[in-house]
Every structure is written in C-alpha cells, then in structure tokens.
Amino acid sequence: MIAGSATVVALGVGVAVVLTQIGTGKAVAGPQAPAPAETAVVTKTDLADRRSVSGKLGYGAETTLAGRKQGTITGLPAIGDVLDRGRSVYQVDAKPVPLFYGRIPMYRPVGPGVTDGPDVKLIEENLKALGYGGFGTPDEKFTAATANAIKKWQKANKLDQNGTIAVGDVVVTPDSFRVSTVVASLGAQATADVLKYTGGNRGVTAQIKAEQRDSAKPGAKVTVNIGGKQVPGTVKQVTVAPPDNNPAPGQPGDTKFDVSISLDDAGAVTAPDGSTVDVRFTVNSQKGVLTVPVGALLALAEGGYALEVVDGSSRRLVPVKTGLYADGKVEVSGPDVREGLRVVTTS
C-alpha cells in the first residue's frame, strides 16, 4: 500500500490542474506540465459591426421618363447612351430637349415676371455650369441677367430665343443617366413615355428591411464583395420597394427598401452584369477602443466579465466592462485595462 497525500494545485482560471501523489521516497505519478495557454494582446483599434445583404451588380433600377412637351418626337437616343448635363435627351419637332440636373421637376415656365422660387435657382445653377452666367451666384430671384443667360443658351441650342424655359423644354434628373430602354418611337406624340433610364455608372442594387434603414442612409459607406474582391461603395439612393416586394396593405410584414450603391472604382470590376454580390452595411462603430478576442472574456459567478492577464509567470483576473462586439472581437474597458496587456484566450 502506498502512503501519501493528494494535492490539487490550481494555477489560474482555465489552467490545467496538477495532481501528484507522494509515497515513501518514491513518486507514483510525476507532475504533468500544463499545456501552454493561448494568449492575445489588448489592442486599440476601430471596431465596426456590419450586417450583410445580397445584391446585384448592374446599373440599378429603371426609372421611366415621361415626355412633357407638346409636339412630335423626331429624335431618340440609343440604348446604352450615357447622357450628361446639357446633352439632348430626345428631339421634339426637330429641336433638342436638353438635360438639366436638379432634385425637383419643372412645374411652371421660368421667364420674365416669374415669382421667386427654387426652380429659378435650378435654372441658374445649370446655366452657370454650362458656361452661361452673368447673374451672379444662383438664387431664387429671376432677373434681366437671368433672361439674357437663357437667351444665350437657347441660341447655342438653336431654340427660340424668348428668355423663358417652359416645363417641357428640358429634362430634369438628379445626375447623368444611362438609357436602358427606348419606349417611344419616331413620330409619336412627345407627351407619352419616352424612355427608361438607370444610373450612368455600374453599381449595385440591394434590398433591405425596415429595421435596417438606419444603416443605409444616402452617403453611408459600404463594402461590396464581388467575386472575393472587396470594393468600397457609397449609398446613393434609398426608395420604397415596388408593391410586388412588399406586403399588401393591412397584411403583416415589414416594408422593404431598394438601395442603390455606387462603386468607388467601378472600372476595376470585371464581373458581368447580374452577378450576385455581398453588401456589408455598418450598423454600429467605435473608433480607437481597446479590444480583445471574444474568447478572452471570462464570465464571473457574481456577474459581469473579466480578463485573465498574464504577467510573467503569474496570472490575475481583471474585471472589465464590455461594449461593441464585431468580427470576433469585443470592446473592453476598465481602470486596470490598457493597451499591450497579454491575456489568456480560447480563440
């Protein structure tokens, strides 16, 4: 019979337990060295929680352009044409209907005697961008200088030089566009639908639910995974999805939104139109915070979390508060937490 005593030595949370038995002058079972613990360093970095949705590569959703000028269509663009400010979109009675940029449609003739309004400023902004100024900084007040600039623009486009731009004399869109479908035909009345258009550059369209709306505001930055390549992009427009993609009135369900995304370097994307891509929206972010792998968190019996800090050959528990979780990391803070601390982790 072997006489002796059994001793349990705990070297720290998550550390192997060593059991040894000591007899009279002879060790029955020798000490077993604990497996070395995996560690990580507390780092200061930016953290972002992102959510992914599926999207399609292409030119975005189509918008129908309705004709608003009396007369006969005598000229039409070709599918695939990209039209910029000042270009003729189509022709009516052998006269061009040029493109102006703006966020509101023309709703009245703009000419001598017109009252102040945002449409006056729209006209002046476009005239100045096209090289027809003389009225100072674009504003909502129509002056003789505005009329003179309109006449010069009309002369250059071989239009009647009357100093007035009527509702159907120009097409107004927020930006340049690409002709995706030609609806009208030569000889048709110009008050019918003329064409359908999309964005001028290739981009991505995705659909989100109502609860994701806050992370997809115009101007928000996104990351698009296209065939394994990460391409940065920017949300350009968010619109309510067509009825076919939304629940019927009175039926349960979330409203869905179509999101149009421009790519920062669309020319570098070689994938074909219609390719499925992964779009990552930033839901929450923190800059310059201390982080550790999620596997470094230890749940305390009394509640809350701690880190097991490795300091040479010793270890100690340091309580922490947790913040944002993202990409397998977690934000941590506390009076004893600092950048560079080495902690035990399982991942």
C-alpha positions as a Markdown table, in Angstrom:
| # | Residue | x | y | z |
|---|---|---|---|---|
| 1 | Met | 0.0 | 0.0 | 0.0 |
| 2 | Ile | 1.2 | 3.4 | -0.9 |
| 3 | Ala | 1.0 | 6.0 | 1.7 |
| 4 | Gly | 0.9 | 9.7 | 0.9 |
| 5 | Ser | -1.3 | 12.7 | 0.3 |
| 6 | Ala | -3.1 | 14.1 | -2.8 |
| 7 | Thr | -2.7 | 17.8 | -3.6 |
| 8 | Val | -4.7 | 19.9 | -6.2 |
| 9 | Val | -2.9 | 23.0 | -7.4 |
| 10 | Ala | -4.9 | 25.5 | -9.4 |
| 11 | Leu | -2.6 | 27.8 | -11.3 |
| 12 | Gly | -5.3 | 30.0 | -12.5 |
| 13 | Val | -8.6 | 30.1 | -14.3 |
| 14 | Gly | -8.5 | 27.9 | -17.4 |
| 15 | Val | -5.2 | 26.4 | -16.4 |
| 16 | Ala | -4.6 | 22.6 | -16.1 |
| 17 | Val | -5.0 | 21.0 | -12.7 |
| 18 | Val | -1.9 | 19.2 | -11.5 |
| 19 | Leu | -2.4 | 16.1 | -9.3 |
| 20 | Thr | 0.6 | 14.4 | -7.6 |
| 21 | Gln | 0.8 | 11.6 | -5.2 |
| 22 | Ile | 3.9 | 11.2 | -2.9 |
| 23 | Gly | 4.8 | 7.9 | -1.3 |
| 24 | Thr | 7.6 | 6.9 | 1.0 |
| 25 | Gly | 10.6 | 8.0 | -1.0 |
| 26 | Lys | 9.1 | 7.2 | -4.4 |
| 27 | Ala | 6.8 | 9.2 | -6.7 |
| 28 | Val | 4.0 | 7.0 | -8.0 |
| 29 | Ala | 2.8 | 9.6 | -10.5 |
| 30 | Gly | 5.0 | 12.5 | -11.5 |
| 31 | Pro | 3.8 | 16.1 | -12.1 |
| 32 | Gln | 2.3 | 16.8 | -15.5 |
| 33 | Ala | 3.2 | 20.2 | -17.0 |
| 34 | Pro | 0.1 | 22.2 | -18.0 |
| 35 | Ala | -0.4 | 22.8 | -21.7 |
| 36 | Pro | 0.7 | 26.4 | -22.6 |
| 37 | Ala | -2.2 | 28.7 | -22.7 |
| 38 | Glu | -3.1 | 30.6 | -25.9 |
| 39 | Thr | -2.8 | 34.4 | -25.4 |
| 40 | Ala | -3.6 | 37.6 | -27.1 |
| 41 | Val | -2.7 | 41.2 | -26.6 |
| 42 | Val | -5.2 | 44.0 | -25.8 |
| 43 | Thr | -5.1 | 46.3 | -28.8 |
| 44 | Lys | -6.5 | 49.7 | -29.6 |
| 45 | Thr | -8.3 | 49.8 | -32.9 |
| 46 | Asp | -11.5 | 50.9 | -34.7 |
| 47 | Leu | -14.4 | 48.4 | -34.4 |
| 48 | Ala | -17.4 | 48.1 | -36.7 |
| 49 | Asp | -20.4 | 45.9 | -36.5 |
| 50 | Arg | -21.6 | 45.1 | -40.0 |
| 51 | Arg | -24.6 | 43.3 | -41.5 |
| 52 | Ser | -24.6 | 41.6 | -44.9 |
| 53 | Val | -27.3 | 41.5 | -47.6 |
| 54 | Ser | -27.3 | 40.1 | -51.1 |
| 55 | Gly | -27.2 | 42.5 | -54.0 |
| 56 | Lys | -27.0 | 42.5 | -57.8 |
| 57 | Leu | -24.3 | 44.1 | -60.0 |
| 58 | Gly | -25.6 | 46.3 | -62.7 |
| 59 | Tyr | -26.9 | 49.8 | -63.5 |
| 60 | Gly | -29.7 | 49.9 | -60.9 |
| 61 | Ala | -33.4 | 50.1 | -61.0 |
| 62 | Glu | -35.1 | 51.6 | -64.1 |
| 63 | Thr | -37.0 | 55.0 | -64.0 |
| 64 | Thr | -39.5 | 55.9 | -66.6 |
| 65 | Leu | -39.1 | 59.3 | -68.3 |
| 66 | Ala | -42.4 | 60.8 | -69.3 |
| 67 | Gly | -42.5 | 63.4 | -72.1 |
| 68 | Arg | -43.8 | 66.8 | -71.1 |
| 69 | Lys | -43.5 | 68.8 | -74.4 |
| 70 | Gln | -46.2 | 69.2 | -77.0 |
| 71 | Gly | -45.2 | 68.0 | -80.5 |
| 72 | Thr | -43.9 | 65.1 | -82.4 |
| 73 | Ile | -40.8 | 63.0 | -81.4 |
| 74 | Thr | -38.2 | 63.4 | -84.2 |
| 75 | Gly | -35.1 | 62.1 | -82.4 |
| 76 | Leu | -34.3 | 59.5 | -79.8 |
| 77 | Pro | -31.2 | 58.3 | -78.0 |
| 78 | Ala | -29.8 | 54.7 | -78.3 |
| 79 | Ile | -29.9 | 52.1 | -75.6 |
| 80 | Gly | -26.7 | 52.3 | -73.6 |
| 81 | Asp | -26.2 | 56.1 | -74.2 |
| 82 | Val | -24.9 | 57.9 | -71.1 |
| 83 | Leu | -26.3 | 61.4 | -71.1 |
| 84 | Asp | -24.7 | 64.3 | -69.2 |
| 85 | Arg | -25.9 | 67.8 | -68.3 |
| 86 | Gly | -26.5 | 69.9 | -71.4 |
| 87 | Arg | -26.9 | 66.9 | -73.8 |
| 88 | Ser | -30.1 | 66.5 | -75.8 |
| 89 | Val | -32.1 | 63.6 | -74.4 |
| 90 | Tyr | -34.5 | 63.5 | -77.4 |
| 91 | Gln | -35.9 | 65.8 | -80.0 |
| 92 | Val | -39.4 | 67.3 | -80.5 |
| 93 | Asp | -40.3 | 69.0 | -83.7 |
| 94 | Ala | -36.6 | 68.8 | -84.7 |
| 95 | Lys | -35.5 | 70.7 | -81.6 |
| 96 | Pro | -33.4 | 69.3 | -78.7 |
| 97 | Val | -34.8 | 68.7 | -75.2 |
| 98 | Pro | -31.6 | 69.0 | -73.1 |
| 99 | Leu | -30.8 | 67.6 | -69.7 |
| 100 | Phe | -30.5 | 69.7 | -66.6 |
| 101 | Tyr | -29.6 | 68.4 | -63.1 |
| 102 | Gly | -31.9 | 69.0 | -60.2 |
| 103 | Arg | -33.9 | 67.5 | -57.3 |
| 104 | Ile | -37.3 | 69.0 | -58.3 |
| 105 | Pro | -39.2 | 68.8 | -61.6 |
| 106 | Met | -40.0 | 71.8 | -63.6 |
| 107 | Tyr | -43.5 | 72.9 | -62.6 |
| 108 | Arg | -44.0 | 76.2 | -64.4 |
| 109 | Pro | -42.4 | 78.3 | -67.1 |
| 110 | Val | -39.4 | 80.2 | -65.8 |
| 111 | Gly | -39.1 | 83.6 | -67.5 |
| 112 | Pro | -39.6 | 87.3 | -67.1 |
| 113 | Gly | -42.2 | 88.1 | -64.5 |
| 114 | Val | -42.0 | 84.8 | -62.7 |
| 115 | Thr | -42.0 | 84.9 | -58.9 |
| 116 | Asp | -39.1 | 83.8 | -56.7 |
| 117 | Gly | -38.8 | 80.0 | -56.3 |
| 118 | Pro | -36.4 | 77.0 | -56.2 |
| 119 | Asp | -37.0 | 76.3 | -59.9 |
| 120 | Val | -35.4 | 79.7 | -60.8 |
| 121 | Lys | -32.3 | 78.6 | -58.8 |
| 122 | Leu | -32.2 | 75.3 | -60.6 |
| 123 | Ile | -32.2 | 77.0 | -64.0 |
| 124 | Glu | -29.4 | 79.4 | -62.9 |
| 125 | Glu | -27.3 | 76.6 | -61.5 |
| 126 | Asn | -27.5 | 74.7 | -64.7 |
| 127 | Leu | -26.9 | 77.7 | -66.9 |
| 128 | Lys | -23.8 | 78.6 | -64.9 |
| 129 | Ala | -22.5 | 75.0 | -65.0 |
| 130 | Leu | -22.9 | 75.1 | -68.8 |
| 131 | Gly | -21.0 | 78.4 | -69.1 |
| 132 | Tyr | -23.9 | 80.9 | -69.3 |
| 133 | Gly | -23.6 | 83.3 | -66.3 |
| 134 | Gly | -23.8 | 87.0 | -65.7 |
| 135 | Phe | -26.4 | 86.9 | -63.0 |
| 136 | Gly | -24.0 | 86.3 | -60.0 |
| 137 | Thr | -24.5 | 83.5 | -57.5 |
| 138 | Pro | -27.5 | 81.3 | -58.4 |
| 139 | Asp | -30.5 | 82.2 | -56.3 |
| 140 | Glu | -34.3 | 82.1 | -56.5 |
| 141 | Lys | -34.8 | 85.5 | -58.0 |
| 142 | Phe | -35.3 | 85.9 | -61.7 |
| 143 | Thr | -33.6 | 89.0 | -63.2 |
| 144 | Ala | -32.9 | 90.5 | -66.6 |
| 145 | Ala | -29.5 | 88.9 | -66.4 |
| 146 | Thr | -31.1 | 85.5 | -65.9 |
| 147 | Ala | -33.2 | 86.1 | -69.1 |
| 148 | Asn | -30.2 | 87.1 | -71.0 |
| 149 | Ala | -28.3 | 84.0 | -70.0 |
| 150 | Ile | -31.3 | 81.9 | -71.1 |
| 151 | Lys | -31.3 | 83.6 | -74.5 |
| 152 | Lys | -27.6 | 82.8 | -75.0 |
| 153 | Trp | -28.2 | 79.2 | -74.1 |
| 154 | Gln | -31.2 | 79.0 | -76.4 |
| 155 | Lys | -29.2 | 80.5 | -79.3 |
| 156 | Ala | -26.5 | 77.9 | -78.8 |
| 157 | Asn | -29.1 | 75.1 | -78.9 |
| 158 | Lys | -31.0 | 76.6 | -81.9 |
| 159 | Leu | -34.1 | 77.2 | -79.8 |
| 160 | Asp | -36.5 | 80.1 | -79.8 |
| 161 | Gln | -34.7 | 83.0 | -78.0 |
| 162 | Asn | -37.5 | 84.2 | -75.8 |
| 163 | Gly | -35.7 | 84.1 | -72.4 |
| 164 | Thr | -38.2 | 81.6 | -71.0 |
| 165 | Ile | -37.7 | 77.9 | -70.2 |
| 166 | Ala | -41.1 | 76.1 | -70.3 |
| 167 | Val | -42.0 | 72.9 | -68.4 |
| 168 | Gly | -41.2 | 70.5 | -71.2 |
| 169 | Asp | -38.2 | 72.4 | -72.6 |
| 170 | Val | -35.7 | 70.4 | -70.5 |
| 171 | Val | -35.4 | 67.1 | -68.8 |
| 172 | Val | -34.5 | 67.3 | -65.1 |
| 173 | Thr | -32.8 | 64.4 | -63.3 |
| 174 | Pro | -30.5 | 64.3 | -60.2 |
| 175 | Asp | -27.5 | 63.3 | -62.2 |
| 176 | Ser | -26.3 | 61.8 | -65.5 |
| 177 | Phe | -28.1 | 58.6 | -66.6 |
| 178 | Arg | -27.9 | 55.7 | -68.9 |
| 179 | Val | -30.6 | 54.9 | -71.4 |
| 180 | Ser | -31.8 | 51.3 | -70.6 |
| 181 | Thr | -35.0 | 51.1 | -72.7 |
| 182 | Val | -36.4 | 53.2 | -75.5 |
| 183 | Val | -40.2 | 53.3 | -75.1 |
| 184 | Ala | -41.3 | 55.8 | -77.7 |
| 185 | Ser | -40.9 | 55.7 | -81.5 |
| 186 | Leu | -40.2 | 58.4 | -84.0 |
| 187 | Gly | -43.4 | 60.2 | -85.0 |
| 188 | Ala | -45.1 | 59.5 | -81.7 |
| 189 | Gln | -46.6 | 62.3 | -79.6 |
| 190 | Ala | -44.0 | 63.7 | -77.2 |
| 191 | Thr | -46.3 | 63.8 | -74.2 |
| 192 | Ala | -46.1 | 60.0 | -73.8 |
| 193 | Asp | -43.4 | 57.9 | -72.0 |
| 194 | Val | -40.2 | 58.4 | -73.9 |
| 195 | Leu | -37.6 | 56.0 | -72.4 |
| 196 | Lys | -36.4 | 54.3 | -69.2 |
| 197 | Tyr | -33.1 | 55.0 | -67.6 |
| 198 | Thr | -30.7 | 53.9 | -64.9 |
| 199 | Gly | -27.7 | 55.3 | -63.2 |
| 200 | Gly | -24.9 | 56.3 | -65.5 |
| 201 | Asn | -22.3 | 54.0 | -63.9 |
| 202 | Arg | -22.3 | 50.4 | -63.0 |
| 203 | Gly | -23.2 | 49.9 | -59.3 |
| 204 | Val | -25.1 | 47.6 | -57.0 |
| 205 | Thr | -28.7 | 47.3 | -56.0 |
| 206 | Ala | -29.8 | 45.6 | -52.8 |
| 207 | Gln | -33.0 | 45.3 | -50.8 |
| 208 | Ile | -33.2 | 45.8 | -47.0 |
| 209 | Lys | -35.9 | 45.6 | -44.4 |
| 210 | Ala | -37.3 | 48.5 | -42.4 |
| 211 | Glu | -35.2 | 47.8 | -39.3 |
| 212 | Gln | -32.0 | 48.1 | -41.5 |
| 213 | Arg | -33.0 | 51.5 | -42.8 |
| 214 | Asp | -30.8 | 53.5 | -40.4 |
| 215 | Ser | -27.6 | 51.8 | -41.7 |
| 216 | Ala | -28.4 | 52.5 | -45.3 |
| 217 | Lys | -28.8 | 56.3 | -45.5 |
| 218 | Pro | -27.6 | 58.2 | -48.6 |
| 219 | Gly | -23.9 | 58.9 | -48.2 |
| 220 | Ala | -23.3 | 55.9 | -46.0 |
| 221 | Lys | -20.2 | 53.8 | -46.8 |
| 222 | Val | -20.5 | 50.1 | -47.5 |
| 223 | Thr | -18.2 | 47.3 | -48.6 |
| 224 | Val | -19.1 | 45.1 | -51.5 |
| 225 | Asn | -17.7 | 41.6 | -52.0 |
| 226 | Ile | -17.5 | 40.9 | -55.8 |
| 227 | Gly | -16.0 | 37.6 | -56.6 |
| 228 | Gly | -13.9 | 37.6 | -53.5 |
| 229 | Lys | -12.7 | 41.2 | -54.1 |
| 230 | Gln | -13.6 | 43.9 | -51.5 |
| 231 | Val | -14.7 | 47.1 | -53.3 |
| 232 | Pro | -15.8 | 50.2 | -51.3 |
| 233 | Gly | -19.0 | 51.8 | -52.2 |
| 234 | Thr | -21.5 | 54.6 | -51.2 |
| 235 | Val | -25.2 | 54.5 | -50.8 |
| 236 | Lys | -26.7 | 56.9 | -53.4 |
| 237 | Gln | -30.4 | 56.4 | -53.0 |
| 238 | Val | -33.0 | 54.6 | -50.9 |
| 239 | Thr | -36.5 | 54.1 | -52.2 |
| 240 | Val | -39.5 | 52.0 | -51.1 |
| 241 | Ala | -39.5 | 48.7 | -53.0 |
| 242 | Pro | -42.3 | 48.1 | -55.6 |
| 243 | Pro | -45.6 | 46.7 | -54.3 |
| 244 | Asp | -44.7 | 43.2 | -55.6 |
| 245 | Asn | -41.9 | 43.0 | -53.0 |
| 246 | Asn | -43.9 | 44.5 | -50.1 |
| 247 | Pro | -46.8 | 43.1 | -48.1 |
| 248 | Ala | -50.3 | 44.0 | -49.1 |
| 249 | Pro | -51.9 | 46.9 | -47.1 |
| 250 | Gly | -53.2 | 45.6 | -43.8 |
| 251 | Gln | -51.1 | 42.4 | -44.0 |
| 252 | Pro | -48.3 | 41.7 | -41.5 |
| 253 | Gly | -44.8 | 42.2 | -42.7 |
| 254 | Asp | -42.0 | 44.8 | -42.9 |
| 255 | Thr | -41.7 | 47.4 | -45.6 |
| 256 | Lys | -38.8 | 46.8 | -47.8 |
| 257 | Phe | -36.5 | 49.3 | -49.4 |
| 258 | Asp | -34.4 | 49.3 | -52.6 |
| 259 | Val | -30.9 | 50.6 | -52.1 |
| 260 | Ser | -28.7 | 51.9 | -55.0 |
| 261 | Ile | -25.0 | 51.8 | -54.4 |
| 262 | Ser | -22.2 | 53.4 | -56.4 |
| 263 | Leu | -18.8 | 51.7 | -56.5 |
| 264 | Asp | -15.7 | 53.8 | -55.8 |
| 265 | Asp | -13.8 | 52.1 | -58.6 |
| 266 | Ala | -16.5 | 50.7 | -60.9 |
| 267 | Gly | -13.9 | 50.4 | -63.8 |
| 268 | Ala | -12.0 | 47.8 | -61.8 |
| 269 | Val | -15.0 | 45.5 | -61.6 |
| 270 | Thr | -14.9 | 42.9 | -64.3 |
| 271 | Ala | -17.8 | 40.7 | -63.1 |
| 272 | Pro | -20.7 | 40.5 | -65.6 |
| 273 | Asp | -24.0 | 42.4 | -65.0 |
| 274 | Gly | -26.4 | 40.5 | -62.9 |
| 275 | Ser | -23.7 | 38.9 | -60.7 |
| 276 | Thr | -24.8 | 38.3 | -57.1 |
| 277 | Val | -22.6 | 40.3 | -54.6 |
| 278 | Asp | -22.5 | 40.6 | -50.8 |
| 279 | Val | -23.1 | 44.1 | -49.4 |
| 280 | Arg | -21.9 | 44.9 | -45.9 |
| 281 | Phe | -23.6 | 47.8 | -44.1 |
| 282 | Thr | -22.1 | 49.3 | -40.9 |
| 283 | Val | -24.7 | 49.0 | -38.1 |
| 284 | Asn | -22.5 | 50.5 | -35.3 |
| 285 | Ser | -18.9 | 51.5 | -35.0 |
| 286 | Gln | -16.4 | 52.7 | -32.4 |
| 287 | Lys | -13.1 | 54.4 | -33.1 |
| 288 | Gly | -9.9 | 53.9 | -31.1 |
| 289 | Val | -11.2 | 51.5 | -28.5 |
| 290 | Leu | -9.5 | 48.7 | -26.6 |
| 291 | Thr | -10.4 | 45.2 | -27.9 |
| 292 | Val | -9.7 | 41.5 | -27.2 |
| 293 | Pro | -10.9 | 38.3 | -28.9 |
| 294 | Val | -14.3 | 37.3 | -27.6 |
| 295 | Gly | -12.8 | 34.1 | -26.4 |
| 296 | Ala | -10.8 | 36.1 | -23.8 |
| 297 | Leu | -13.9 | 37.0 | -21.8 |
| 298 | Leu | -14.4 | 35.1 | -18.6 |
| 299 | Ala | -17.9 | 35.1 | -17.1 |
| 300 | Leu | -17.8 | 35.8 | -13.3 |
| 301 | Ala | -20.0 | 33.9 | -10.9 |
| 302 | Glu | -21.2 | 37.2 | -9.4 |
| 303 | Gly | -22.0 | 38.6 | -12.8 |
| 304 | Gly | -20.0 | 40.6 | -15.4 |
| 305 | Tyr | -16.8 | 39.7 | -17.1 |
| 306 | Ala | -13.1 | 39.6 | -16.5 |
| 307 | Leu | -9.8 | 39.0 | -18.4 |
| 308 | Glu | -7.1 | 36.7 | -17.2 |
| 309 | Val | -4.0 | 38.8 | -17.5 |
| 310 | Val | -0.6 | 37.1 | -18.0 |
| 311 | Asp | 2.2 | 38.9 | -16.2 |
| 312 | Gly | 5.4 | 36.9 | -16.4 |
| 313 | Ser | 4.8 | 33.7 | -14.6 |
| 314 | Ser | 1.8 | 35.0 | -12.7 |
| 315 | Arg | -1.8 | 35.5 | -13.7 |
| 316 | Arg | -4.6 | 37.6 | -12.3 |
| 317 | Leu | -8.2 | 38.4 | -13.1 |
| 318 | Val | -9.1 | 42.0 | -14.2 |
| 319 | Pro | -12.8 | 42.9 | -14.3 |
| 320 | Val | -13.9 | 44.6 | -17.5 |
| 321 | Lys | -17.0 | 46.2 | -19.0 |
| 322 | Thr | -17.9 | 45.1 | -22.5 |
| 323 | Gly | -19.0 | 47.3 | -25.4 |
| 324 | Leu | -19.4 | 46.6 | -29.1 |
| 325 | Tyr | -19.0 | 43.1 | -30.5 |
| 326 | Ala | -17.8 | 42.8 | -34.1 |
| 327 | Asp | -15.7 | 40.4 | -36.3 |
| 328 | Gly | -14.8 | 38.1 | -33.4 |
| 329 | Lys | -13.6 | 41.0 | -31.1 |
| 330 | Val | -15.2 | 42.8 | -28.2 |
| 331 | Glu | -14.6 | 46.3 | -26.9 |
| 332 | Val | -13.4 | 46.2 | -23.2 |
| 333 | Ser | -12.8 | 49.0 | -20.7 |
| 334 | Gly | -11.9 | 49.3 | -17.0 |
| 335 | Pro | -9.4 | 51.0 | -14.7 |
| 336 | Asp | -6.9 | 48.2 | -15.0 |
| 337 | Val | -7.2 | 47.6 | -18.7 |
| 338 | Arg | -4.6 | 49.1 | -21.0 |
| 339 | Glu | -3.2 | 48.6 | -24.5 |
| 340 | Gly | -0.5 | 45.9 | -24.6 |
| 341 | Leu | -1.7 | 43.7 | -21.8 |
| 342 | Arg | -1.4 | 40.0 | -22.6 |
| 343 | Val | -4.5 | 37.9 | -21.8 |
| 344 | Val | -5.5 | 34.2 | -22.0 |
| 345 | Thr | -7.9 | 33.4 | -24.7 |
| 346 | Thr | -9.6 | 30.4 | -26.3 |
| 347 | Ser | -9.6 | 31.9 | -29.8 |
